[in-house]
């Protein structure tokens, strides 16, 4: 049995343990003074490398969020198909990489409020006159980014062996004139920017659907999620968001 001194010591230890558990440990980003956020780095104009440096809409959104949180922005790249697992393994604090909210992803991560909206668009080589509607994609060769929601859409029109996965949407679009694929399904704005920069491609019909893109954090990281949402709301309210959007797209891509 414990004596009085032992009991007092035990009570103190339990009290301190309970206090620590109640307060929780600081988030990793707060410990390091940085907000480390990931993206593929291959999704121009949202996130890509220019002169060896990461740039793009997603990068700037992350920089502004970090600044409002009093943290240093630290954007990093990982292959798209590994982003969710990397987040869960605590390699970074968040994913700010044009990730669409889906039911499947919601099982693995928590999402912020949407920070932009866009649609899945079909693109073909500008001289292709055989594909005029989405129905014409039946049994055609379709290019998509690996592990993207666009792959699921492609499989609605053609067989798995005719869907080619790419590391980058831009590379997929560049492949259209070669005939390796008949069509590419990607984000509408990626194709629009590609056409502006001289890619010999064209749109087919209207977007197939509209996606809501959001920032992903680890399941249960409510503190970080709250801070990110607060920063986003402030940016939207004070016009900073629209300024960043206009810089890259000449209009507000949030659509609010």
Coordinates of C-alpha atoms in Angstrom, one line a residue:
X1 CA 0.0 0.0 0.0
X2 CA 1.1 3.6 -0.6
X3 CA 2.0 5.9 2.4
X4 CA 0.6 9.5 2.5
X5 CA 3.7 10.8 0.7
X6 CA 3.4 8.2 -2.0
X7 CA -0.3 8.9 -2.5
X8 CA 0.4 12.6 -2.8
X9 CA 3.1 12.0 -5.4
X10 CA 0.8 9.7 -7.4
X11 CA -2.0 12.3 -7.3
X12 CA 0.3 14.9 -8.6
X13 CA 1.6 12.7 -11.4
X14 CA -2.0 11.7 -12.4
X15 CA -3.0 15.4 -12.3
X16 CA -0.1 16.4 -14.6
X17 CA -0.8 13.6 -17.0
X18 CA -4.5 14.5 -17.2
X19 CA -3.6 18.2 -17.8
X20 CA -1.2 17.2 -20.6
X21 CA -3.8 14.9 -22.2
X22 CA -6.5 17.6 -21.9
X23 CA -4.4 20.3 -23.5
X24 CA -3.1 18.0 -26.3
X25 CA 0.3 18.3 -27.9
X26 CA 1.0 21.2 -30.3
X27 CA 0.4 20.5 -34.0
X28 CA 3.5 19.7 -36.0
X29 CA 3.2 22.8 -38.0
X30 CA 3.1 24.9 -34.9
X31 CA 6.1 23.2 -33.4
X32 CA 8.2 23.8 -36.5
X33 CA 6.8 27.3 -37.2
X34 CA 5.9 26.1 -40.7
X35 CA 2.9 25.0 -42.7
X36 CA 4.1 22.2 -44.8
X37 CA 1.6 21.5 -47.6
X38 CA 1.8 19.1 -50.5
X39 CA 0.9 18.9 -54.2
X40 CA 2.0 17.0 -57.3
X41 CA 3.9 20.0 -58.7
X42 CA 2.8 18.8 -62.2
X43 CA -0.6 20.5 -62.4
X44 CA -0.1 23.8 -64.3
X45 CA -1.3 26.5 -63.6
X46 CA -2.4 25.3 -60.1
X47 CA 1.0 23.9 -59.0
X48 CA 4.1 23.5 -61.1
X49 CA 7.8 24.2 -61.2
X50 CA 9.3 27.2 -63.0
X51 CA 13.0 27.7 -62.8
X52 CA 13.2 25.0 -60.2
X53 CA 10.8 26.8 -57.9
X54 CA 7.2 25.8 -57.1
X55 CA 4.6 28.3 -58.2
X56 CA 0.9 28.4 -59.2
X57 CA -2.5 29.2 -57.8
X58 CA -2.4 26.4 -55.1
X59 CA 1.1 27.5 -54.0
X60 CA 0.0 31.1 -53.5
X61 CA -3.2 30.1 -51.7
X62 CA -1.1 28.1 -49.3
X63 CA 1.4 31.0 -48.8
X64 CA -1.5 33.3 -47.8
X65 CA -3.0 30.8 -45.5
X66 CA 0.3 30.2 -43.8
X67 CA 0.9 33.9 -43.4
X68 CA -2.5 34.4 -41.7
X69 CA -1.6 31.6 -39.3
X70 CA 1.7 33.2 -38.4
X71 CA 3.6 30.4 -40.0
X72 CA 6.2 30.0 -42.8
X73 CA 4.8 28.5 -46.0
X74 CA 6.6 25.3 -47.0
X75 CA 5.2 23.8 -50.2
X76 CA 6.5 20.4 -51.1
X77 CA 5.8 17.9 -53.9
X78 CA 4.9 14.2 -53.9
X79 CA 3.5 12.0 -56.6
X80 CA -0.3 12.6 -56.8
X81 CA -1.2 9.0 -56.1
X82 CA 0.8 9.1 -52.8
X83 CA -0.5 12.4 -51.4
X84 CA -3.2 10.9 -49.1
X85 CA -0.9 8.3 -47.7
X86 CA 1.9 10.8 -47.2
X87 CA -0.5 13.1 -45.2
X88 CA -1.7 10.2 -43.0
X89 CA 2.0 9.3 -42.4
X90 CA 2.6 12.9 -41.2
X91 CA 5.1 13.8 -44.0
X92 CA 3.2 17.1 -44.3
X93 CA 0.4 19.0 -42.6
X94 CA -2.0 19.4 -45.4
X95 CA -2.7 18.8 -49.1
X96 CA -3.2 22.0 -51.1
X97 CA -3.1 20.5 -54.5
X98 CA -6.5 20.8 -56.2
X99 CA -7.9 17.7 -54.5
X100 CA -11.6 17.2 -55.1
X101 CA -14.0 16.3 -52.3
X102 CA -15.2 12.7 -52.7
X103 CA -17.0 10.3 -50.4
X104 CA -14.1 7.9 -50.7
X105 CA -11.5 10.5 -49.7
X106 CA -13.7 11.7 -46.8
X107 CA -13.1 8.2 -45.3
X108 CA -9.4 9.0 -45.1
X109 CA -9.0 12.7 -44.6
X110 CA -10.9 15.8 -43.4
X111 CA -11.6 18.6 -45.9
X112 CA -11.7 22.4 -45.5
X113 CA -14.5 24.4 -47.1
X114 CA -14.1 24.5 -50.9
X115 CA -11.5 26.9 -52.2
X116 CA -12.4 26.6 -55.8
X117 CA -14.8 24.9 -58.2
X118 CA -14.2 23.5 -61.6
X119 CA -15.4 20.8 -64.0
X120 CA -14.1 17.7 -65.7
X121 CA -13.6 18.5 -69.4
X122 CA -13.0 16.3 -72.5
X123 CA -10.1 17.5 -74.7
X124 CA -9.0 16.1 -78.1
X125 CA -6.5 17.0 -80.8
X126 CA -7.6 20.0 -82.7
X127 CA -7.7 18.1 -86.0
X128 CA -9.8 15.3 -84.6
X129 CA -13.3 15.4 -86.1
X130 CA -14.5 12.0 -85.0
X131 CA -15.2 12.9 -81.3
X132 CA -18.0 15.5 -81.0
X133 CA -19.8 14.5 -77.9
X134 CA -19.1 12.5 -74.7
X135 CA -20.9 9.5 -76.2
X136 CA -18.2 9.3 -78.9
X137 CA -15.7 8.3 -76.3
X138 CA -17.1 4.8 -76.3
X139 CA -14.2 2.3 -76.7
X140 CA -11.7 5.1 -77.3
X141 CA -8.3 5.5 -75.8
X142 CA -8.5 8.0 -72.9
X143 CA -5.7 9.7 -71.0
X144 CA -6.1 10.7 -67.3
X145 CA -3.9 11.5 -64.3
X146 CA -3.1 8.4 -62.2
X147 CA -5.4 7.9 -59.2
X148 CA -7.6 10.8 -60.1
X149 CA -11.4 11.1 -60.2
X150 CA -11.0 11.5 -64.0
X151 CA -10.0 7.9 -64.3
X152 CA -13.4 6.8 -62.8
X153 CA -15.1 9.0 -65.4
X154 CA -13.1 7.5 -68.3
X155 CA -14.1 4.0 -67.2
X156 CA -17.7 5.0 -67.8
X157 CA -16.9 5.3 -71.5
X158 CA -14.2 2.8 -72.2
X159 CA -12.5 -0.4 -71.0
X160 CA -9.7 -0.3 -68.4
X161 CA -7.1 -1.4 -70.9
X162 CA -7.8 1.7 -73.0
X163 CA -7.3 4.1 -70.1
X164 CA -3.7 5.5 -69.9
X165 CA -2.5 6.9 -66.6
X166 CA -0.1 9.9 -66.6
X167 CA 1.8 11.7 -63.9
X168 CA 0.8 15.1 -65.3
X169 CA -2.3 16.4 -67.0
X170 CA -0.2 18.6 -69.2
X171 CA 1.9 15.6 -70.5
X172 CA -1.4 13.8 -71.2
X173 CA -2.7 16.8 -73.2
X174 CA 0.6 17.0 -75.1
X175 CA 0.2 13.4 -76.1
X176 CA -3.1 14.0 -78.0
X177 CA -1.4 15.0 -81.3
X178 CA 0.7 11.8 -81.2
X179 CA -2.4 9.6 -81.3
X180 CA -1.4 7.6 -78.3
X181 CA -4.7 8.6 -76.8
X182 CA -7.9 9.8 -78.5
X183 CA -9.0 12.1 -75.7
X184 CA -8.0 13.4 -72.3
X185 CA -10.3 14.1 -69.4
X186 CA -8.9 16.7 -67.1
X187 CA -9.8 19.9 -65.3
X188 CA -11.3 22.5 -67.7
X189 CA -9.0 25.3 -66.6
X190 CA -5.9 23.1 -67.2
X191 CA -6.9 22.7 -70.8
X192 CA -7.9 26.3 -71.2
X193 CA -4.4 27.4 -70.0
X194 CA -2.9 24.8 -72.3
X195 CA -4.7 26.2 -75.3
X196 CA -3.5 29.7 -74.4
X197 CA 0.0 28.5 -74.3
X198 CA -0.2 26.9 -77.8
X199 CA -1.3 23.3 -77.2
X200 CA -3.1 22.0 -80.3
X201 CA -6.2 20.8 -78.5
X202 CA -9.9 21.6 -78.3
X203 CA -12.8 21.1 -75.9
X204 CA -15.6 18.6 -76.5
X205 CA -19.0 19.8 -75.2
X206 CA -19.6 21.2 -71.7
X207 CA -17.9 19.9 -68.5
X208 CA -19.1 16.4 -67.5
X209 CA -19.6 17.5 -63.9
X210 CA -18.4 20.1 -61.4
X211 CA -15.9 19.4 -58.6
X212 CA -15.4 21.2 -55.4
X213 CA -11.7 21.4 -54.5
X214 CA -10.7 21.6 -50.9
X215 CA -7.7 21.4 -48.6
X216 CA -7.1 18.0 -46.9
X217 CA -5.8 17.5 -43.4
X218 CA -5.4 14.4 -41.3
X219 CA -8.6 12.9 -39.8
X220 CA -9.3 14.5 -36.5
X221 CA -6.9 17.4 -36.9
X222 CA -9.7 19.9 -36.0
X223 CA -7.4 22.6 -34.8
X224 CA -5.5 22.9 -38.1
X225 CA -8.8 22.6 -40.0
X226 CA -10.4 25.4 -38.1
X227 CA -7.4 27.7 -38.7
X228 CA -7.3 26.9 -42.4
X229 CA -11.1 27.6 -42.8
X230 CA -10.7 30.8 -40.8
X231 CA -7.9 32.0 -43.1
X232 CA -9.9 31.1 -46.2
X233 CA -13.0 32.9 -45.0
X234 CA -10.9 36.0 -44.3
X235 CA -9.2 35.9 -47.7
X236 CA -12.5 35.6 -49.5
X237 CA -14.1 38.4 -47.4
X238 CA -11.3 40.9 -47.8
X239 CA -10.7 40.3 -51.5
X240 CA -7.3 38.6 -51.3
X241 CA -8.7 35.4 -52.7
X242 CA -10.2 37.1 -55.7
X243 CA -6.9 39.0 -56.4
X244 CA -4.9 35.7 -56.4
X245 CA -7.6 34.1 -58.6
X246 CA -7.6 37.0 -61.1
X247 CA -3.8 36.8 -61.4
X248 CA -3.9 33.2 -62.6
X249 CA -7.3 32.9 -64.4
X250 CA -8.7 36.4 -65.0
X251 CA -11.8 35.6 -62.9
X252 CA -12.9 34.3 -59.6
X253 CA -12.8 30.5 -59.8
X254 CA -14.6 30.0 -56.5
X255 CA -17.8 31.2 -58.1
X256 CA -19.3 32.8 -55.0

